[in-house]
Short mmCIF file of C-alpha atoms and ligand atoms in Angstrom, two decimals:
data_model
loop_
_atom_site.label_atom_id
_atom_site.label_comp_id
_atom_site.label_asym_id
_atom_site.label_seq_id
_atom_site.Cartn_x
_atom_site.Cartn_y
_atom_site.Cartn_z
CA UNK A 266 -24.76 -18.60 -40.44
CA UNK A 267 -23.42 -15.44 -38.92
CA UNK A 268 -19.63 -16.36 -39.32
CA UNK A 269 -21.08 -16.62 -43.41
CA UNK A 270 -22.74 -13.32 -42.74
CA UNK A 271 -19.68 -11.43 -41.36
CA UNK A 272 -17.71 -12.91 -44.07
CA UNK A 273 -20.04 -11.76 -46.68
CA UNK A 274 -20.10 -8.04 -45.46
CA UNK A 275 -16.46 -8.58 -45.14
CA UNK A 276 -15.43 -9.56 -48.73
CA UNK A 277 -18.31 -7.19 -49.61
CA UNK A 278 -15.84 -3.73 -48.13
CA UNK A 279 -13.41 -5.26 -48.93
CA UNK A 280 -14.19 -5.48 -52.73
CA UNK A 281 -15.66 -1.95 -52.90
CA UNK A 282 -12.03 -0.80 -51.33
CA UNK A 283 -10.46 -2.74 -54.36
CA UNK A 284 -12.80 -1.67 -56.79
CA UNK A 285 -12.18 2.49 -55.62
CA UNK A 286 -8.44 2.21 -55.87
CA UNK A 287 -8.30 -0.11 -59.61
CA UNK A 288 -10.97 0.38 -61.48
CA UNK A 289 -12.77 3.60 -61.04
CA UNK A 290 -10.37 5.02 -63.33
CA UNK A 291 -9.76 2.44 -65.46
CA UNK A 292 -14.01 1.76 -65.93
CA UNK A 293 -14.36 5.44 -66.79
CA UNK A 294 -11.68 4.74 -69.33
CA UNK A 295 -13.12 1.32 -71.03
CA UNK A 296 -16.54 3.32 -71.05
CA UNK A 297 -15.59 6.42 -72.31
CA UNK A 298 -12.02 5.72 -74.24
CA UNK A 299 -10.40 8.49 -71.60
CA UNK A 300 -9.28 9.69 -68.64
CA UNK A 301 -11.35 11.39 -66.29
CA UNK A 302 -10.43 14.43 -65.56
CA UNK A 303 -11.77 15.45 -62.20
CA UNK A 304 -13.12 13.04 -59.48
CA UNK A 305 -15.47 14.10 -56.18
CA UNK A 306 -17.07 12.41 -53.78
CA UNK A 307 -19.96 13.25 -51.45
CA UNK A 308 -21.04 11.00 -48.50
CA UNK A 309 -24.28 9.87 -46.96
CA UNK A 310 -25.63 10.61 -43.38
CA UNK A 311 -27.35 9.56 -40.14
CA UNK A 312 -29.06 11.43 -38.25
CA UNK A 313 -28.47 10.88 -34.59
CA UNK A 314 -31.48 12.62 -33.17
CA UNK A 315 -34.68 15.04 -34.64
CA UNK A 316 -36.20 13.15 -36.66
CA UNK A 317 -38.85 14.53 -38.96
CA UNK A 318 -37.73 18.09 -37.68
CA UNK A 319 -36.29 19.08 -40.44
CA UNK A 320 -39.53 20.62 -42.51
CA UNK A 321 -41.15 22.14 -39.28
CA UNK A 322 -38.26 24.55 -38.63
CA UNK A 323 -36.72 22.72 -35.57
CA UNK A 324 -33.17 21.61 -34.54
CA UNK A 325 -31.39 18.52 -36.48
CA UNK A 326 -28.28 16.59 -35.20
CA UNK A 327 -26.99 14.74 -38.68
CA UNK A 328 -23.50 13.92 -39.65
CA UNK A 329 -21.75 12.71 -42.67
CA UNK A 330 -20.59 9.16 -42.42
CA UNK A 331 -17.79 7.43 -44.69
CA UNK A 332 -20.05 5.88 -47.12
CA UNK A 333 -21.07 8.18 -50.09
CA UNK A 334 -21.17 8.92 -54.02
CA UNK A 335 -18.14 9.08 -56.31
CA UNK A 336 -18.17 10.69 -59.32
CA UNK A 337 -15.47 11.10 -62.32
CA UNK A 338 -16.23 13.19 -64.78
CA UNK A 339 -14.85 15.23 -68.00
CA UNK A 340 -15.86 17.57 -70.31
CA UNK A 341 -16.57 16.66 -73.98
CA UNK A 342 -16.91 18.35 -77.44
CA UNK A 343 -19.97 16.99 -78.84
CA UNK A 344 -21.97 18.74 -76.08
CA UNK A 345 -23.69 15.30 -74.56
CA UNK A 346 -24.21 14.53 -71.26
CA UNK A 347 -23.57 11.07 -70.67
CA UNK A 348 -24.97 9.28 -67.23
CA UNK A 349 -23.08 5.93 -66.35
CA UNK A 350 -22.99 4.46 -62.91
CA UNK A 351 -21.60 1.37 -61.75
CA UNK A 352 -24.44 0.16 -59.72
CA UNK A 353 -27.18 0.60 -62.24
CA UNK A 354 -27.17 -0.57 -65.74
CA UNK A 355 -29.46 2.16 -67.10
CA UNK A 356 -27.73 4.64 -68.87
CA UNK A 357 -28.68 8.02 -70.27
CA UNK A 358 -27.42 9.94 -73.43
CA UNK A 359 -28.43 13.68 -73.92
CA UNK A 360 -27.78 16.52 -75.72
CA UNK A 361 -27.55 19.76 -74.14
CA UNK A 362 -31.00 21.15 -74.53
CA UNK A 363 -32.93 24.12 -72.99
CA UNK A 364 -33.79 21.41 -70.04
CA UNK A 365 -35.22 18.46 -68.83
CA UNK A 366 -38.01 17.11 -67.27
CA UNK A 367 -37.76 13.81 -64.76
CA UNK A 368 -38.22 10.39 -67.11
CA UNK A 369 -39.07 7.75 -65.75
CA UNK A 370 -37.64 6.44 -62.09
CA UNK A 371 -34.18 6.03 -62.99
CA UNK A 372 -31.51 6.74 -61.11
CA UNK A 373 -29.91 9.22 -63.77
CA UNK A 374 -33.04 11.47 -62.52
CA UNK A 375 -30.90 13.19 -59.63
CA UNK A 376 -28.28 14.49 -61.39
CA UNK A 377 -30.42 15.54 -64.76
CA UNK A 378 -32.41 17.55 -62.06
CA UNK A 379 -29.63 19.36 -61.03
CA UNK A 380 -28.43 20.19 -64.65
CA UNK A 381 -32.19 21.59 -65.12
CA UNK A 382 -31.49 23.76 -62.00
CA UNK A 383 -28.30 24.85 -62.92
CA UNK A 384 -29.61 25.96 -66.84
CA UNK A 385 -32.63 27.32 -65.12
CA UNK A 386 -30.96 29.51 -62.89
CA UNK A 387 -28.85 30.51 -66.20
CA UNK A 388 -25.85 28.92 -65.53
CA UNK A 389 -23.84 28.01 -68.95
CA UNK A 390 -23.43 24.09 -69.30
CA UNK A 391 -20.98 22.11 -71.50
CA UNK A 392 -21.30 18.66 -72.55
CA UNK A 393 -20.12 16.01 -69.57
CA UNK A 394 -19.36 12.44 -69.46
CA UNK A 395 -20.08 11.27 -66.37
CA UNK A 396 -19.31 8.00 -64.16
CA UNK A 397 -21.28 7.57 -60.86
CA UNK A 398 -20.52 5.17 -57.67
CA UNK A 399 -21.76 4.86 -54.65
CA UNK A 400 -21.26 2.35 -51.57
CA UNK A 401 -24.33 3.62 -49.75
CA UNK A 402 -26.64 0.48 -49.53
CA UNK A 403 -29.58 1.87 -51.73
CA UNK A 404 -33.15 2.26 -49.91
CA UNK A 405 -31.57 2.42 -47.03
CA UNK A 406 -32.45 5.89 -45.65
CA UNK A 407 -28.91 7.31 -45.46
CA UNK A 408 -29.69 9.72 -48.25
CA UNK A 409 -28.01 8.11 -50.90
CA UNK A 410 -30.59 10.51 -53.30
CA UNK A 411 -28.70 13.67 -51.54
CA UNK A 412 -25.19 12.49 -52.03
CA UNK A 413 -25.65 12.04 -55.68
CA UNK A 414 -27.45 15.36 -56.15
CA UNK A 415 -24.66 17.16 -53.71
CA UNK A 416 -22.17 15.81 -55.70
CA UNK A 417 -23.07 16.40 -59.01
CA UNK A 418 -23.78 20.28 -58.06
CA UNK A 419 -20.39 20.88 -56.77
CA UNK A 420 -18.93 19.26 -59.46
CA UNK A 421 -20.38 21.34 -61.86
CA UNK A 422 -19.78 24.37 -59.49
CA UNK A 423 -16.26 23.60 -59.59
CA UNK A 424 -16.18 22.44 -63.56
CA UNK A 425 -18.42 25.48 -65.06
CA UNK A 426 -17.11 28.17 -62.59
CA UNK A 427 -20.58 29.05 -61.58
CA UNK A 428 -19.53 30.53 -58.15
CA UNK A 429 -22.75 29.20 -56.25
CA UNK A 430 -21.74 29.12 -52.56
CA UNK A 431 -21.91 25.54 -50.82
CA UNK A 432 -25.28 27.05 -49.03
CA UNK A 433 -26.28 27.80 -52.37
CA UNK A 434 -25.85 24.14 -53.71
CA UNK A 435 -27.58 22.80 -50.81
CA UNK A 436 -30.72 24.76 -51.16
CA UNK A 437 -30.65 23.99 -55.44
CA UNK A 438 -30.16 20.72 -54.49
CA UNK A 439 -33.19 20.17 -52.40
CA UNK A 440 -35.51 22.20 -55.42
CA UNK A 441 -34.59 19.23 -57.38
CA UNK A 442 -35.55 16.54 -54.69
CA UNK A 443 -38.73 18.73 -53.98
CA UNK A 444 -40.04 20.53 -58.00
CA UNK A 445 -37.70 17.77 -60.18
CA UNK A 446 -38.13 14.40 -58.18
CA UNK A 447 -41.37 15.30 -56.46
CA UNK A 448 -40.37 14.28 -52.47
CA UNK A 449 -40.83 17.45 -50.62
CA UNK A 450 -38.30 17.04 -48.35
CA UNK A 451 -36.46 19.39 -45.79
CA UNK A 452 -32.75 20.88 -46.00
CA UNK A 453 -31.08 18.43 -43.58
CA UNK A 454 -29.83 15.33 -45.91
CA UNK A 455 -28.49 17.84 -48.74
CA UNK A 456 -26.98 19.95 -45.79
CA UNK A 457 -25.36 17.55 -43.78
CA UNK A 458 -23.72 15.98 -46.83
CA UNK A 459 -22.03 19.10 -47.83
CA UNK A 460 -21.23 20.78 -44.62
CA UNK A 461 -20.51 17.43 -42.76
CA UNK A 462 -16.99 17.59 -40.61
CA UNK A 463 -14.78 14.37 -39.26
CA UNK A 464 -15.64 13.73 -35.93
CA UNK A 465 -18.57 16.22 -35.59
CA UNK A 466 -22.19 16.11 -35.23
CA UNK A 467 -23.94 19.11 -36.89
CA UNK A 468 -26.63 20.92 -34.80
CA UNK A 469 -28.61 22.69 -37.84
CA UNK A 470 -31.52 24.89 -36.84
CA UNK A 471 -33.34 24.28 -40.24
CA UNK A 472 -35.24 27.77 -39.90
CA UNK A 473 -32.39 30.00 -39.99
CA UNK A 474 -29.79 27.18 -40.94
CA UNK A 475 -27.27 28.41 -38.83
CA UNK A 476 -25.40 25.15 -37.66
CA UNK A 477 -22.58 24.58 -35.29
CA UNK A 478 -20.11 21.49 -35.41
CA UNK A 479 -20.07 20.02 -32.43
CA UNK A 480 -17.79 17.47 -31.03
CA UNK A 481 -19.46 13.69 -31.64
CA UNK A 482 -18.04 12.64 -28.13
CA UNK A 483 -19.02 9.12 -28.42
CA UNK A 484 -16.38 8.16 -25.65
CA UNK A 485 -15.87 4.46 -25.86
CA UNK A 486 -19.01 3.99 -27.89
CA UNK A 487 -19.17 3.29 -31.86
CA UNK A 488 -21.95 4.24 -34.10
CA UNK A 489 -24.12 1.24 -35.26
CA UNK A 490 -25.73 1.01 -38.72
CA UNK A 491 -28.26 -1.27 -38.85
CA UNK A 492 -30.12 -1.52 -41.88
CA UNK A 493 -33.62 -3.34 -41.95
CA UNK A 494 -32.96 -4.71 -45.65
CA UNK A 495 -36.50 -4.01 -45.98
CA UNK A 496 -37.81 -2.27 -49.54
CA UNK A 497 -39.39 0.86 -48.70
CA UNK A 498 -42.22 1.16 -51.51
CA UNK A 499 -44.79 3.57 -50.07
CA UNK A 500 -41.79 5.52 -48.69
CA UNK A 501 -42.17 8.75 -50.31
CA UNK A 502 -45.86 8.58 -50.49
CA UNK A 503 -45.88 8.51 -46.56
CA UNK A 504 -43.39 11.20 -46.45
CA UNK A 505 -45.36 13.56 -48.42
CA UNK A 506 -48.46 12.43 -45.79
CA UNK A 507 -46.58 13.73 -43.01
CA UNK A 508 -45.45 16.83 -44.55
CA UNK A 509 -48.82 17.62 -45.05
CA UNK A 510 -50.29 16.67 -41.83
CA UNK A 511 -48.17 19.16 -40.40
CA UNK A 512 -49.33 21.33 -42.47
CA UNK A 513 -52.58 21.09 -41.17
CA UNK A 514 -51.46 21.04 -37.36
CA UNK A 515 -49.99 24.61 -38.16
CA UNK A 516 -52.56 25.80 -39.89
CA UNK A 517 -55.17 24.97 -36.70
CA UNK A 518 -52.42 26.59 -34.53
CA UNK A 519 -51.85 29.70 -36.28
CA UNK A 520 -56.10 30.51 -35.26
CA UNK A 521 -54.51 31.94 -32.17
CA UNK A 522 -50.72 32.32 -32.36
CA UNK A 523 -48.35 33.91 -34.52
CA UNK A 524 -45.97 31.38 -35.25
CA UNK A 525 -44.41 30.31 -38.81
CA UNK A 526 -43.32 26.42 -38.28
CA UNK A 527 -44.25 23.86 -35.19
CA UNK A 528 -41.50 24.21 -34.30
CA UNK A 529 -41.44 27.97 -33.06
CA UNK A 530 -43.43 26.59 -29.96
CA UNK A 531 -42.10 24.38 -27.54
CA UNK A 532 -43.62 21.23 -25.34
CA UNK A 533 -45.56 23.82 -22.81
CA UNK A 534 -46.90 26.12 -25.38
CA UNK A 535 -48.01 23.02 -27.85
CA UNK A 536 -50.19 21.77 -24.35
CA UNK A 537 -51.68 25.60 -24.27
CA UNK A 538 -53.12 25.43 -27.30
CA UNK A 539 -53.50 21.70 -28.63
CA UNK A 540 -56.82 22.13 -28.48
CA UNK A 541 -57.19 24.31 -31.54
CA UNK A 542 -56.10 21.00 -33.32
CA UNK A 543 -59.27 18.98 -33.36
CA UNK A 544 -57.91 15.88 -35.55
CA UNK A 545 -56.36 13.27 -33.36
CA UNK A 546 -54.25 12.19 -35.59
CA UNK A 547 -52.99 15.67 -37.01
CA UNK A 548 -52.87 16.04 -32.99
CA UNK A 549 -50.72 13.26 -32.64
CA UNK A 550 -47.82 14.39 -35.57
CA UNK A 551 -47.35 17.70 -33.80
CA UNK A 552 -47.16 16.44 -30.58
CA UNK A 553 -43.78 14.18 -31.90
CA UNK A 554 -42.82 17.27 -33.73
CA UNK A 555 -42.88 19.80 -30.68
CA UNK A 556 -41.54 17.35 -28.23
CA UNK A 557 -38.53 15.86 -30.71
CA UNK A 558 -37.63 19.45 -31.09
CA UNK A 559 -37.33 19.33 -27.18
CA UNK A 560 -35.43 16.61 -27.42
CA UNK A 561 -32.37 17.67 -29.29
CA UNK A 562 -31.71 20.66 -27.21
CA UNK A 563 -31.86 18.50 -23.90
CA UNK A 564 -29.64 15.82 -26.44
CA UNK A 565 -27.16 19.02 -27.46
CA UNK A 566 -26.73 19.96 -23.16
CA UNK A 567 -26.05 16.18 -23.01
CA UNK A 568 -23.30 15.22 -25.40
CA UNK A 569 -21.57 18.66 -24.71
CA UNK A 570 -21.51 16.89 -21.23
CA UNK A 571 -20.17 13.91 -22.46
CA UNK A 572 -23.48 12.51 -20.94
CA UNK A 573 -23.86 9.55 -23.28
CA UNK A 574 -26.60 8.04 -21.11
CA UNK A 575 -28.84 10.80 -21.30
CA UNK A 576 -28.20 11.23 -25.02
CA UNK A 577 -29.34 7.46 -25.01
CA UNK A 578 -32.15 8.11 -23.19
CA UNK A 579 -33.55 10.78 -25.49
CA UNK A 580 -32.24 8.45 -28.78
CA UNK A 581 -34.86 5.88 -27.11
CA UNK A 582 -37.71 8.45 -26.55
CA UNK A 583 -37.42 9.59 -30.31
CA UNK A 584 -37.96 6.12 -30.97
CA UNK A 585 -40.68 5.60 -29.11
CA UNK A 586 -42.60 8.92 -30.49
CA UNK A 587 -41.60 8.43 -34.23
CA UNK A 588 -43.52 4.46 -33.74
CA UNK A 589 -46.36 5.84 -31.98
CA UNK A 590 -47.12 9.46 -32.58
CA UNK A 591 -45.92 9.87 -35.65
CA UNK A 592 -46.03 6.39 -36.64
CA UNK A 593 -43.30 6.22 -39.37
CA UNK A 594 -41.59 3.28 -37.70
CA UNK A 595 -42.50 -0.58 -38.16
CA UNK A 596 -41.83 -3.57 -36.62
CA UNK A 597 -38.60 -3.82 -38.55
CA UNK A 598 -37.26 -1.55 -37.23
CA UNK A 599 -38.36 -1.62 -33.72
CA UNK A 600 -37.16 -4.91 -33.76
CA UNK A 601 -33.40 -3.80 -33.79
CA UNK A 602 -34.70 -0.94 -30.75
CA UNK A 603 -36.53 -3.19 -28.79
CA UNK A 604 -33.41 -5.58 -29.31
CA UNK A 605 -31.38 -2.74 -27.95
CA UNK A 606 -33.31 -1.86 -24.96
CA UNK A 607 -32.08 -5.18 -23.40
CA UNK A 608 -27.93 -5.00 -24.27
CA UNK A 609 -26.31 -3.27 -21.44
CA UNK A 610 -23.90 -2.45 -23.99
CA UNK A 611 -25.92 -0.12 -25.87
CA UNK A 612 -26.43 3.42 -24.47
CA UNK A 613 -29.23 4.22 -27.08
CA UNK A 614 -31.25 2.95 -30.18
CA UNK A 615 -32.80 4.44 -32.74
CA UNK A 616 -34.87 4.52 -36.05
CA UNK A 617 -32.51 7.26 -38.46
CA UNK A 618 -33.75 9.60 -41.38
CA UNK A 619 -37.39 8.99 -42.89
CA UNK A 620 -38.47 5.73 -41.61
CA UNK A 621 -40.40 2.80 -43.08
CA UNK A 622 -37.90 0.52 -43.18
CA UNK A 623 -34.11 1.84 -43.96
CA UNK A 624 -31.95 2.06 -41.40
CA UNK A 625 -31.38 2.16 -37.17
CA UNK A 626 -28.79 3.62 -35.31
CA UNK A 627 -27.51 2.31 -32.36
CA UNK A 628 -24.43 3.93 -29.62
CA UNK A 629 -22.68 1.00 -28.59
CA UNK A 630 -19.80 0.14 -26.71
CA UNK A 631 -16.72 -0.19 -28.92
CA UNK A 632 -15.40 -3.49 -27.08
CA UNK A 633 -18.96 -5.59 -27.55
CA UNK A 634 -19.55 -4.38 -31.11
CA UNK A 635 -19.20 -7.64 -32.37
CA UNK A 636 -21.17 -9.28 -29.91
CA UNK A 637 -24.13 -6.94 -30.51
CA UNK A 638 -24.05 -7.57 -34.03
CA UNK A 639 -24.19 -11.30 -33.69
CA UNK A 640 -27.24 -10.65 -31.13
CA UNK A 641 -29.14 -8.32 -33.40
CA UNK A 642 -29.14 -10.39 -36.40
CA UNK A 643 -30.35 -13.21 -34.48
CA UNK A 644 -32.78 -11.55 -32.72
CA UNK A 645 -34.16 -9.94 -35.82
CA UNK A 646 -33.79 -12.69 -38.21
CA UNK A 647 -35.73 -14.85 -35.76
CA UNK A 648 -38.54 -12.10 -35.34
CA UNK A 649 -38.81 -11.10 -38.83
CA UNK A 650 -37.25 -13.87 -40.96
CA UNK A 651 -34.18 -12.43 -42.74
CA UNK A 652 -31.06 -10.71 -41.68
CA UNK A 653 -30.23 -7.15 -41.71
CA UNK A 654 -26.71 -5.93 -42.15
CA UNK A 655 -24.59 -4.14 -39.70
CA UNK A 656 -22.19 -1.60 -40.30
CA UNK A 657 -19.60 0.06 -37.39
CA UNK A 658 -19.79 3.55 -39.22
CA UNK A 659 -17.28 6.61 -38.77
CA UNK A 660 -18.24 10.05 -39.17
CA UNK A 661 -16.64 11.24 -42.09
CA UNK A 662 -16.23 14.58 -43.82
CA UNK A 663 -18.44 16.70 -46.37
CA UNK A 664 -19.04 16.91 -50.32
CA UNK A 665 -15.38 17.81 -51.69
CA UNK A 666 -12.71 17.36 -54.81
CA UNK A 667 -10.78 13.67 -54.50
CA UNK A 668 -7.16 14.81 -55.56
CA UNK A 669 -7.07 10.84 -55.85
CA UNK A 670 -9.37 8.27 -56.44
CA UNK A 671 -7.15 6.26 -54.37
CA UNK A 672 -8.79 5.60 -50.28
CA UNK A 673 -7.23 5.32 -47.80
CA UNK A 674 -7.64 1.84 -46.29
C1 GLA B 854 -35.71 12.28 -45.05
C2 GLA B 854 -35.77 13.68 -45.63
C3 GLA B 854 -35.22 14.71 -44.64
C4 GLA B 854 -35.86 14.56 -43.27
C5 GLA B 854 -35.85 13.10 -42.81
C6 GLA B 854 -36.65 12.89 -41.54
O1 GLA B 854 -34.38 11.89 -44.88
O2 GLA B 854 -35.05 13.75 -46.84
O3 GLA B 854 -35.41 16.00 -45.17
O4 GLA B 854 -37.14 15.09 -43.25
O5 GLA B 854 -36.38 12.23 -43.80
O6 GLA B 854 -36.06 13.55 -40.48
#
């Protein structure tokens, strides 16, 4: 079963590998009788701690990670945009028009929304054919939705000569995940995938977005991937819950002190004046909010340490708030924490990006990946009665121009 498992994800890589380096190309040309002119490519992230930070002004910890969205595209004369991917078999054709309003749920959404932006913000368009990839497993919480939007704005940064800065693209990007696609999201997925660095964790305050890249010191430890394989339906409902329950825990805060986001107040100051929020639940949201803030300053002391254990420990307290104060968890995904908790060889577990399924994140050592691979999928598949897929994950670099299709193996 697992040796069949292994095998699968194996082939699986190894296909997408062969697939890059033939037939990216070559499938732009059978589709659109050409060559593509320019390629780019934009990767996905985890977030390693401060979680659900992001839209309360606090401190993030995301990098970039090797998976991500490819995109070939060139200009045409007949002024159409053409939207082809290789994952989905929708399709769109349009004309260049005044703009665009979101139809239907397909995928071609993301980067129609940041055409409207671009025309909106009176940017001159030409036509574009356009072929999309991506290797991030869809659903799964590593911001697949970012990548393709990040991409598709820096390539027509780069292809109109519309001299937005990369800050720039990041913040038009997340107006079309917010006003075009309707999830009112923070800045941190859309940031991280453009500003990510090799190697480096970002630490992104998300009210100023000043961000440092800091060194991912993971020591003998790899980064885990472990995706639930669960469908997140209610997903972005429950995301735009949260964002509102927050809402409401400033608003009840702000009776008595000046503050613009929950995160302006730490643990000590939240206990002060938690009374002014009389909802228990609305109670319970901030109180994960203020104290996972908390956390990724004691987890930023800690990795610049090279304390891995203490970053572990604080991986596992996010956890634990995120399932019961803010409640975005599920037994899915606890299953691969509470898993954790008992491998010596893991210094910390965690649920990564909005929750409800998608995927965990795990710091394990390097030597006993494999081990704790075949121990997770059992443990889960017996608890929960499928497998989810594991992934040893490096942390790659940002949104950019590929001079090549061709990767590096
Ligand atoms: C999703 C959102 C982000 C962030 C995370 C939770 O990934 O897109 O903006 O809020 O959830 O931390």
């Amino acid at each position: 079963m697992y040796v069949l498992h292994f095998l699968l994800i194996f082939v699986a890589a190894t296909n997408y590998k062969i697939l890059m380096k033939n037939s990216l190309h070559k499938e732009f040309n059978k589709l659109f009788n050409k060559e593509a002119e320019n390629a780019y490519f934009s990767p996905g992230r985890v977030n390693l701690i401060g979680e659900h930070i992001d839209y309360n002004g606090g401190l993030v910890m995301p990098c970039a990670i090797t998976f991500g969205t490819y995109l070939l595209v060139s200009p045409n004369e007949d002024g159409m945009f053409r939207f082809r991917s290789l994952n989905f078999e929708d399709k769109l054709d349009i004309p260049l028009q005044a703009g665009y309003t979101k139809t239907g749920e397909s995928w071609f959404n993301y980067p129609l929304g940041v055409i409207e932006y671009f025309l909106k913000e009176g940017h001159p368009l030409r036509g574009l054919d356009m072929l999309f990839y991506g290797d991030i497993p869809i659903s799964s919480g590593l911001s697949s939705s970012a990548s393709i939007e990040v991409v598709t704005a820096f390539a027509l940064n780069e292809l109109m000569d519309s001299n937005y800065t990369k800050l720039e693209l990041v913040k038009l990007a997340k107006s079309v995940e917010n006003n075009f696609i309707g999830v009112n999201c923070g800045i941190m997925d859309q940031f991280a995938v453009a500003f990510g660095e090799k190697d480096k964790a970002l630490m992104l305050n998300c009210d100023t977005l000043d961000y440092q890249a800091v060194d991912s010191n993971l020591g003998d430890h790899v980064l885990a991937i472990i995706n639930t394989n669960k469908p997140r339906k209610l997903a972005e409902s429950k995301y735009n819950e949260r964002v509102q329950e927050c809402h409401a825990a400033l608003t009840a805060l702000k009776q008595q002190i000046d503050i613009n986001n929950l995160c302006d107040i730490d643990t000590a100051t939240f206990n002060k004046y938690s009374h002014l929020i009389t909802d228990a639940i609305i109670l319970k949201r901030a109180r994960h909010v203020v104290e996972e803030n908390d956390r990724v300053k004691l987890a930023a002391i800690a990795l610049s340490n090279n304390n891995l254990s203490e970053f572990g420990r604080l991986m596992y307290a996010s956890h634990d708030s995120l399932r019961d104060l803010y409640e975005v968890s599920g037994k899915e995904l606890d299953a691969i924490v509470e898993y954790s908790k008992t491998d010596t060889n893991v210094a910390g577990a965690r649920m990564t990006g909005a929750g409800f399924g998608g995927c965990a994140i795990a710091l394990v050592k390097q030597s006993a990946f494999d081990s704790y691979s075949k121990n997770v999928i059992e443990y889960y598949k017996d608890k929960i009665g499928y497998i989810p897929s594991v992934y040893s994950s490096l942390i790659g670099d940002g949104v950019g121009e590929l001079k090549s299709v061709v990767i590096e193996d």
